[in-house]
Amino acid sequence: MAMAASVTDDLESELLRSYLTLEAIDTNIFRASSVNLWHPVAGRFVYGGQVIGQALIAACRTVREEQHVHSLHCYFLIGGNAKKNILYHVDRTRDGSTYSSRAIKATQDSVPIFTMQASFKLEESDPLKHQYVMPVVPGPEELVESYDFLQSQLENEETTKEHRDFIKRILEKKMHIERRAVDPHLYHGLTQGEPRRYIWVKASGHIGPDIKLQQCIAGFMCDMLLLGAALQPAVPGTKVGYMASLDHSMWFHNPFRADEWMLYEIECPQCGSGKALCTGRMWRQDGVLAVSMAQEGVVRSAL
């Protein structure tokens, strides 16, 4: 797996050297330095998408070059401490002629914080196939970038001081991911609506043709936007006490480029008892379904 060889000097240098970089310290053990761990502005723990992406990179380094992940299933056991290194232990569960399985465990101070089961396969050609039709929404060129929208809210006289301070913290801690929501007011919690959202997403800059790297970056991107759909039916201004991922699954259907716009379709069919289930699909601009995902997470209101 020649991920580093496909890296150019713009975007992916930052993504790999920071968010997704790993050091091999043994045949099946990889280390993520605390220097590169990131946590969201409103979060206390390491960003879950970063752990997903790093765990998948570790697993990818142990399979044949021609095999690519087709599904993964994760559990977040406890929140990761952004001030401590993470070790990723890969168990080469099975290597078959078509499929290979890997079990990945992430630890801090020898304590498990995350587990992943990932399955890899060779590409196959089969005439039996179908898919849903991609939703019809405005294209990314018609929509405003998320950070630009937040900047406009800073300049809005109706924005409260509390919200203004929160926006400033977000803008000071930008990620290398571009987002353009079909309804930015709903996406940013300024209006109330159905628990469904459509967001165009892509990694900033040029990444390169490495399929495994594209998949790892998709794992990194998708976690940040899922659970938020559970809050959309709530009255704007509702205080959230705690949000965190419990589990996360992804299914990779077709090749894609994470540095090209994809439509992220997300819905939350159920929220209650302090948790929510959210599902998502990532569509290429040509209408091909690239990735499906599902996640359950803790969603608690502030008492």
mmCIF file of C-alpha atoms in Angstrom:
data_model
loop_
_atom_site.group_PDB
_atom_site.id
_atom_site.type_symbol
_atom_site.label_atom_id
_atom_site.label_comp_id
_atom_site.label_asym_id
_atom_site.label_seq_id
_atom_site.Cartn_x
_atom_site.Cartn_y
_atom_site.Cartn_z
ATOM 1 C CA MET A 1 0.000 0.000 0.000
ATOM 2 C CA ALA A 2 1.896 3.035 -1.282
ATOM 3 C CA MET A 3 -0.090 5.801 0.374
ATOM 4 C CA ALA A 4 2.854 8.068 1.077
ATOM 5 C CA ALA A 5 4.114 7.749 -2.501
ATOM 6 C CA SER A 6 0.876 9.215 -3.859
ATOM 7 C CA VAL A 7 1.061 12.302 -1.679
ATOM 8 C CA THR A 8 1.691 15.716 -3.213
ATOM 9 C CA ASP A 9 2.787 18.827 -1.366
ATOM 10 C CA ASP A 10 -0.608 20.481 -0.838
ATOM 11 C CA LEU A 11 -3.636 19.040 0.959
ATOM 12 C CA GLU A 12 -2.704 15.463 1.692
ATOM 13 C CA SER A 13 0.604 16.505 3.149
ATOM 14 C CA GLU A 14 -1.466 18.113 5.900
ATOM 15 C CA LEU A 15 -3.985 15.283 6.160
ATOM 16 C CA LEU A 16 -1.350 12.574 6.377
ATOM 17 C CA ARG A 17 1.267 14.432 8.382
ATOM 18 C CA SER A 18 -1.326 15.473 10.925
ATOM 19 C CA TYR A 19 -4.760 13.866 11.089
ATOM 20 C CA LEU A 20 -4.010 10.493 9.497
ATOM 21 C CA THR A 21 -0.310 9.880 10.015
ATOM 22 C CA LEU A 22 0.810 6.613 11.645
ATOM 23 C CA GLU A 23 4.195 5.241 12.621
ATOM 24 C CA ALA A 24 4.812 1.492 12.300
ATOM 25 C CA ILE A 25 6.454 0.289 15.518
ATOM 26 C CA ASP A 26 6.037 -3.450 14.847
ATOM 27 C CA THR A 27 4.661 -5.685 12.089
ATOM 28 C CA ASN A 28 1.050 -5.248 13.221
ATOM 29 C CA ILE A 29 1.275 -2.283 15.609
ATOM 30 C CA PHE A 30 1.043 1.373 14.599
ATOM 31 C CA ARG A 31 1.249 4.548 16.647
ATOM 32 C CA ALA A 32 -0.559 7.877 16.303
ATOM 33 C CA SER A 33 1.269 10.665 18.110
ATOM 34 C CA SER A 34 -0.701 12.856 20.497
ATOM 35 C CA VAL A 35 0.815 15.857 18.687
ATOM 36 C CA ASN A 36 -1.487 15.109 15.734
ATOM 37 C CA LEU A 37 -4.695 14.180 17.578
ATOM 38 C CA TRP A 38 -7.645 16.546 17.126
ATOM 39 C CA HIS A 39 -10.857 17.111 19.054
ATOM 40 C CA PRO A 40 -13.877 19.184 17.972
ATOM 41 C CA VAL A 41 -14.500 22.609 19.480
ATOM 42 C CA ALA A 42 -17.535 21.323 21.372
ATOM 43 C CA GLY A 43 -15.965 17.962 22.247
ATOM 44 C CA ARG A 44 -13.714 16.685 25.014
ATOM 45 C CA PHE A 45 -12.298 13.629 23.280
ATOM 46 C CA VAL A 46 -10.347 12.720 20.141
ATOM 47 C CA TYR A 47 -12.522 13.134 17.038
ATOM 48 C CA GLY A 48 -14.078 9.754 16.217
ATOM 49 C CA GLY A 49 -13.553 10.119 12.473
ATOM 50 C CA GLN A 50 -9.828 10.500 13.047
ATOM 51 C CA VAL A 51 -9.745 7.212 14.979
ATOM 52 C CA ILE A 52 -11.770 5.505 12.219
ATOM 53 C CA GLY A 53 -9.426 6.826 9.528
ATOM 54 C CA GLN A 54 -6.277 5.879 11.419
ATOM 55 C CA ALA A 55 -7.557 2.394 12.281
ATOM 56 C CA LEU A 56 -8.429 1.801 8.634
ATOM 57 C CA ILE A 57 -4.996 2.985 7.503
ATOM 58 C CA ALA A 58 -3.409 0.528 9.950
ATOM 59 C CA ALA A 59 -5.541 -2.315 8.580
ATOM 60 C CA CYS A 60 -4.858 -1.329 4.952
ATOM 61 C CA ARG A 61 -1.125 -1.676 5.539
ATOM 62 C CA THR A 62 -1.574 -5.388 6.301
ATOM 63 C CA VAL A 63 -3.557 -6.509 3.221
ATOM 64 C CA ARG A 64 -2.619 -7.075 -0.423
ATOM 65 C CA GLU A 65 -2.376 -4.010 -2.635
ATOM 66 C CA GLU A 66 -5.260 -5.166 -4.856
ATOM 67 C CA GLN A 67 -7.670 -5.711 -1.951
ATOM 68 C CA HIS A 68 -9.831 -2.814 -0.773
ATOM 69 C CA VAL A 69 -12.147 -2.443 2.200
ATOM 70 C CA HIS A 70 -15.813 -3.112 1.428
ATOM 71 C CA SER A 71 -17.191 -2.908 4.979
ATOM 72 C CA LEU A 72 -16.155 -1.931 8.477
ATOM 73 C CA HIS A 73 -17.877 -1.990 11.849
ATOM 74 C CA CYS A 74 -16.616 0.000 14.835
ATOM 75 C CA TYR A 75 -17.336 0.475 18.522
ATOM 76 C CA PHE A 76 -16.196 3.506 20.486
ATOM 77 C CA LEU A 77 -15.539 2.123 23.968
ATOM 78 C CA ILE A 78 -14.331 5.229 25.816
ATOM 79 C CA GLY A 79 -13.359 8.703 24.694
ATOM 80 C CA GLY A 80 -9.792 9.062 23.485
ATOM 81 C CA ASN A 81 -7.482 11.448 25.321
ATOM 82 C CA ALA A 82 -6.006 13.926 22.825
ATOM 83 C CA LYS A 83 -2.923 14.334 25.027
ATOM 84 C CA LYS A 84 -1.891 10.678 24.816
ATOM 85 C CA ASN A 85 -0.578 8.545 21.930
ATOM 86 C CA ILE A 86 -2.871 5.911 20.425
ATOM 87 C CA LEU A 87 -1.616 2.437 19.525
ATOM 88 C CA TYR A 88 -3.420 0.476 16.798
ATOM 89 C CA HIS A 89 -3.067 -3.313 17.052
ATOM 90 C CA VAL A 90 -4.037 -5.249 13.902
ATOM 91 C CA ASP A 91 -5.041 -8.919 14.082
ATOM 92 C CA ARG A 92 -4.787 -10.604 10.664
ATOM 93 C CA THR A 93 -7.899 -12.692 11.253
ATOM 94 C CA ARG A 94 -8.107 -14.308 7.815
ATOM 95 C CA ASP A 95 -6.566 -14.047 4.347
ATOM 96 C CA GLY A 96 -8.626 -15.723 1.625
ATOM 97 C CA SER A 97 -8.337 -15.787 -2.146
ATOM 98 C CA THR A 98 -10.965 -13.023 -2.486
ATOM 99 C CA TYR A 99 -11.742 -11.765 1.015
ATOM 100 C CA SER A 100 -9.517 -10.857 3.961
ATOM 101 C CA SER A 101 -10.571 -9.905 7.492
ATOM 102 C CA ARG A 102 -8.842 -7.688 10.021
ATOM 103 C CA ALA A 103 -9.585 -6.874 13.661
ATOM 104 C CA ILE A 104 -8.179 -3.574 14.894
ATOM 105 C CA LYS A 105 -7.952 -2.439 18.506
ATOM 106 C CA ALA A 106 -6.957 1.077 19.543
ATOM 107 C CA THR A 107 -5.469 1.527 23.015
ATOM 108 C CA GLN A 108 -4.151 4.274 25.268
ATOM 109 C CA ASP A 109 -2.021 3.240 28.254
ATOM 110 C CA SER A 110 -2.945 -0.388 27.392
ATOM 111 C CA VAL A 111 -6.667 0.399 27.812
ATOM 112 C CA PRO A 112 -8.899 -0.320 24.761
ATOM 113 C CA ILE A 113 -10.730 2.786 23.549
ATOM 114 C CA PHE A 114 -11.990 1.570 20.142
ATOM 115 C CA THR A 115 -12.405 -1.601 18.085
ATOM 116 C CA MET A 116 -12.963 -2.150 14.361
ATOM 117 C CA GLN A 117 -13.738 -5.187 12.241
ATOM 118 C CA ALA A 118 -12.859 -4.576 8.596
ATOM 119 C CA SER A 119 -13.339 -6.801 5.558
ATOM 120 C CA PHE A 120 -11.372 -6.412 2.319
ATOM 121 C CA LYS A 121 -11.972 -7.959 -1.096
ATOM 122 C CA LEU A 122 -10.800 -8.140 -4.680
ATOM 123 C CA GLU A 123 -12.827 -6.308 -7.323
ATOM 124 C CA GLU A 124 -15.399 -8.509 -9.102
ATOM 125 C CA SER A 125 -17.563 -8.057 -12.191
ATOM 126 C CA ASP A 126 -21.157 -9.297 -12.047
ATOM 127 C CA PRO A 127 -24.195 -8.370 -14.196
ATOM 128 C CA LEU A 128 -26.536 -8.459 -11.167
ATOM 129 C CA LYS A 129 -26.625 -4.913 -9.814
ATOM 130 C CA HIS A 130 -28.902 -1.974 -8.999
ATOM 131 C CA GLN A 131 -29.001 1.067 -6.712
ATOM 132 C CA TYR A 132 -31.323 3.812 -5.472
ATOM 133 C CA VAL A 133 -31.630 7.052 -7.438
ATOM 134 C CA MET A 134 -29.573 9.970 -6.190
ATOM 135 C CA PRO A 135 -31.630 12.780 -4.567
ATOM 136 C CA VAL A 136 -32.172 15.881 -6.683
ATOM 137 C CA VAL A 137 -30.692 18.892 -4.871
ATOM 138 C CA PRO A 138 -28.825 22.074 -5.850
ATOM 139 C CA GLY A 139 -25.216 21.479 -6.867
ATOM 140 C CA PRO A 140 -22.237 22.583 -4.766
ATOM 141 C CA GLU A 141 -21.477 25.499 -7.077
ATOM 142 C CA GLU A 142 -24.852 27.014 -6.087
ATOM 143 C CA LEU A 143 -24.239 26.771 -2.327
ATOM 144 C CA VAL A 144 -22.151 28.583 0.263
ATOM 145 C CA GLU A 145 -19.172 26.955 1.976
ATOM 146 C CA SER A 146 -19.785 26.205 5.662
ATOM 147 C CA TYR A 147 -16.973 28.384 7.016
ATOM 148 C CA ASP A 148 -18.071 31.277 4.798
ATOM 149 C CA PHE A 149 -21.615 30.931 6.143
ATOM 150 C CA LEU A 150 -20.319 30.985 9.719
ATOM 151 C CA GLN A 151 -18.281 34.083 8.913
ATOM 152 C CA SER A 152 -21.469 35.768 7.680
ATOM 153 C CA GLN A 153 -23.138 34.927 10.993
ATOM 154 C CA LEU A 154 -20.334 36.727 12.827
ATOM 155 C CA GLU A 155 -21.279 39.821 10.858
ATOM 156 C CA ASN A 156 -25.003 39.358 11.595
ATOM 157 C CA GLU A 157 -26.171 41.761 14.315
ATOM 158 C CA GLU A 158 -28.765 39.225 15.515
ATOM 159 C CA THR A 159 -26.111 36.626 16.414
ATOM 160 C CA THR A 160 -25.819 36.317 20.195
ATOM 161 C CA LYS A 161 -22.476 36.828 21.931
ATOM 162 C CA GLU A 162 -22.463 33.196 23.080
ATOM 163 C CA HIS A 163 -22.996 31.920 19.544
ATOM 164 C CA ARG A 164 -20.514 34.453 18.159
ATOM 165 C CA ASP A 165 -17.814 33.187 20.547
ATOM 166 C CA PHE A 166 -18.575 29.587 19.547
ATOM 167 C CA ILE A 167 -18.270 30.446 15.840
ATOM 168 C CA LYS A 168 -14.925 32.159 16.432
ATOM 169 C CA ARG A 169 -13.586 29.012 18.083
ATOM 170 C CA ILE A 170 -14.711 26.922 15.095
ATOM 171 C CA LEU A 171 -13.097 29.289 12.600
ATOM 172 C CA GLU A 172 -9.844 29.202 14.564
ATOM 173 C CA LYS A 173 -9.780 25.406 14.348
ATOM 174 C CA LYS A 174 -10.640 24.754 10.699
ATOM 175 C CA MET A 175 -10.370 21.282 9.203
ATOM 176 C CA HIS A 176 -9.228 20.461 5.665
ATOM 177 C CA ILE A 177 -12.762 19.397 4.717
ATOM 178 C CA GLU A 178 -15.115 21.534 2.616
ATOM 179 C CA ARG A 179 -18.853 21.390 3.332
ATOM 180 C CA ARG A 180 -21.746 23.012 1.495
ATOM 181 C CA ALA A 181 -25.143 22.340 3.042
ATOM 182 C CA VAL A 182 -28.281 22.519 0.907
ATOM 183 C CA ASP A 183 -29.947 24.281 3.881
ATOM 184 C CA PRO A 184 -27.155 25.960 5.872
ATOM 185 C CA HIS A 185 -29.541 27.476 8.425
ATOM 186 C CA LEU A 186 -30.915 24.029 9.272
ATOM 187 C CA TYR A 187 -27.460 22.443 9.203
ATOM 188 C CA HIS A 188 -26.073 25.016 11.643
ATOM 189 C CA GLY A 189 -29.057 24.769 14.007
ATOM 190 C CA LEU A 190 -30.550 28.176 13.236
ATOM 191 C CA THR A 191 -33.908 26.775 12.103
ATOM 192 C CA GLN A 192 -36.047 23.745 12.952
ATOM 193 C CA GLY A 193 -36.818 20.968 10.468
ATOM 194 C CA GLU A 194 -37.038 17.305 9.597
ATOM 195 C CA PRO A 195 -34.183 15.012 10.723
ATOM 196 C CA ARG A 196 -32.766 14.853 7.205
ATOM 197 C CA ARG A 197 -29.871 16.808 5.694
ATOM 198 C CA TYR A 198 -28.011 17.051 2.401
ATOM 199 C CA ILE A 199 -24.427 18.298 2.428
ATOM 200 C CA TRP A 200 -21.863 18.382 -0.357
ATOM 201 C CA VAL A 201 -18.473 17.372 1.055
ATOM 202 C CA LYS A 202 -14.916 16.914 -0.154
ATOM 203 C CA ALA A 203 -11.364 17.049 1.114
ATOM 204 C CA SER A 204 -9.627 20.321 0.264
ATOM 205 C CA GLY A 205 -6.980 20.207 -2.449
ATOM 206 C CA HIS A 206 -5.727 17.263 -4.502
ATOM 207 C CA ILE A 207 -5.253 13.802 -3.000
ATOM 208 C CA GLY A 208 -4.274 11.460 -5.809
ATOM 209 C CA PRO A 209 -5.517 8.123 -7.190
ATOM 210 C CA ASP A 210 -4.808 5.855 -4.179
ATOM 211 C CA ILE A 211 -8.130 4.029 -3.570
ATOM 212 C CA LYS A 212 -7.234 3.026 -0.027
ATOM 213 C CA LEU A 213 -6.381 6.609 0.885
ATOM 214 C CA GLN A 214 -9.696 7.822 -0.553
ATOM 215 C CA GLN A 215 -11.543 5.301 1.618
ATOM 216 C CA CYS A 216 -9.615 6.273 4.755
ATOM 217 C CA ILE A 217 -10.384 9.952 4.202
ATOM 218 C CA ALA A 218 -14.081 9.126 3.696
ATOM 219 C CA GLY A 219 -13.992 7.405 7.088
ATOM 220 C CA PHE A 220 -12.420 10.530 8.533
ATOM 221 C CA MET A 221 -15.033 12.844 6.959
ATOM 222 C CA CYS A 222 -18.309 11.039 7.498
ATOM 223 C CA ASP A 223 -18.327 10.836 11.304
ATOM 224 C CA MET A 224 -18.479 14.603 11.817
ATOM 225 C CA LEU A 225 -21.858 15.143 10.152
ATOM 226 C CA LEU A 226 -24.059 12.157 11.056
ATOM 227 C CA LEU A 227 -25.329 12.751 14.600
ATOM 228 C CA GLY A 228 -26.182 16.385 13.979
ATOM 229 C CA ALA A 229 -29.275 15.319 12.018
ATOM 230 C CA ALA A 230 -30.800 14.132 15.312
ATOM 231 C CA LEU A 231 -30.924 17.727 16.567
ATOM 232 C CA GLN A 232 -32.738 19.256 13.598
ATOM 233 C CA PRO A 233 -36.309 18.688 14.916
ATOM 234 C CA ALA A 234 -35.353 20.477 18.160
ATOM 235 C CA VAL A 235 -36.216 24.127 18.751
ATOM 236 C CA PRO A 236 -33.257 26.346 17.765
ATOM 237 C CA GLY A 237 -31.210 27.188 20.830
ATOM 238 C CA THR A 238 -31.896 23.853 22.529
ATOM 239 C CA LYS A 239 -28.915 23.097 24.754
ATOM 240 C CA VAL A 240 -27.132 19.809 24.107
ATOM 241 C CA GLY A 241 -25.514 18.267 27.150
ATOM 242 C CA TYR A 242 -23.518 15.533 25.453
ATOM 243 C CA MET A 243 -23.041 13.947 22.036
ATOM 244 C CA ALA A 244 -20.707 11.059 21.230
ATOM 245 C CA SER A 245 -20.493 8.164 18.768
ATOM 246 C CA LEU A 246 -21.239 4.693 20.135
ATOM 247 C CA ASP A 247 -20.768 2.632 16.992
ATOM 248 C CA HIS A 248 -20.158 3.254 13.321
ATOM 249 C CA SER A 249 -20.468 1.097 10.198
ATOM 250 C CA MET A 250 -19.547 1.787 6.571
ATOM 251 C CA TRP A 251 -20.104 -0.108 3.317
ATOM 252 C CA PHE A 252 -18.052 0.847 0.259
ATOM 253 C CA HIS A 253 -19.909 0.163 -3.004
ATOM 254 C CA ASN A 254 -18.051 1.923 -5.822
ATOM 255 C CA PRO A 255 -14.762 3.799 -6.346
ATOM 256 C CA PHE A 256 -14.799 7.537 -5.631
ATOM 257 C CA ARG A 257 -12.537 10.524 -5.129
ATOM 258 C CA ALA A 258 -12.695 12.096 -1.659
ATOM 259 C CA ASP A 259 -11.191 15.277 -3.141
ATOM 260 C CA GLU A 260 -14.174 15.679 -5.491
ATOM 261 C CA TRP A 261 -17.631 16.796 -4.404
ATOM 262 C CA MET A 262 -19.903 14.052 -3.073
ATOM 263 C CA LEU A 263 -23.458 14.486 -1.830
ATOM 264 C CA TYR A 264 -23.797 13.302 1.757
ATOM 265 C CA GLU A 265 -27.423 12.331 2.397
ATOM 266 C CA ILE A 266 -28.161 11.866 6.120
ATOM 267 C CA GLU A 267 -31.298 11.030 8.089
ATOM 268 C CA CYS A 268 -32.165 10.177 11.674
ATOM 269 C CA PRO A 269 -35.102 7.728 11.800
ATOM 270 C CA GLN A 270 -35.171 7.615 15.618
ATOM 271 C CA CYS A 271 -33.931 9.602 18.590
ATOM 272 C CA GLY A 272 -34.830 8.915 22.222
ATOM 273 C CA SER A 273 -33.670 7.464 25.518
ATOM 274 C CA GLY A 274 -30.469 9.464 25.292
ATOM 275 C CA LYS A 275 -29.347 8.085 21.934
ATOM 276 C CA ALA A 276 -30.002 8.441 18.214
ATOM 277 C CA LEU A 277 -29.640 6.286 15.109
ATOM 278 C CA CYS A 278 -28.441 8.056 11.972
ATOM 279 C CA THR A 279 -27.866 6.639 8.500
ATOM 280 C CA GLY A 280 -26.132 8.143 5.509
ATOM 281 C CA ARG A 281 -25.215 7.734 1.853
ATOM 282 C CA MET A 282 -22.442 9.376 -0.130
ATOM 283 C CA TRP A 283 -23.167 9.927 -3.816
ATOM 284 C CA ARG A 284 -20.732 10.816 -6.571
ATOM 285 C CA GLN A 285 -21.750 13.765 -8.723
ATOM 286 C CA ASP A 286 -22.507 11.396 -11.607
ATOM 287 C CA GLY A 287 -25.253 9.741 -9.512
ATOM 288 C CA VAL A 288 -23.321 6.618 -8.471
ATOM 289 C CA LEU A 289 -23.802 5.478 -4.866
ATOM 290 C CA ALA A 290 -20.280 5.302 -3.408
ATOM 291 C CA VAL A 291 -20.653 4.657 0.333
ATOM 292 C CA SER A 292 -23.384 3.862 2.865
ATOM 293 C CA MET A 293 -23.023 4.289 6.609
ATOM 294 C CA ALA A 294 -24.920 3.945 9.894
ATOM 295 C CA GLN A 295 -24.160 5.230 13.356
ATOM 296 C CA GLU A 296 -25.743 5.181 16.793
ATOM 297 C CA GLY A 297 -24.627 7.805 19.258
ATOM 298 C CA VAL A 298 -25.333 9.344 22.630
ATOM 299 C CA VAL A 299 -27.485 12.477 22.306
ATOM 300 C CA ARG A 300 -28.486 14.038 25.619
ATOM 301 C CA SER A 301 -30.063 17.410 26.215
ATOM 302 C CA ALA A 302 -28.662 19.697 28.890
ATOM 303 C CA LEU A 303 -30.787 19.460 32.029
#
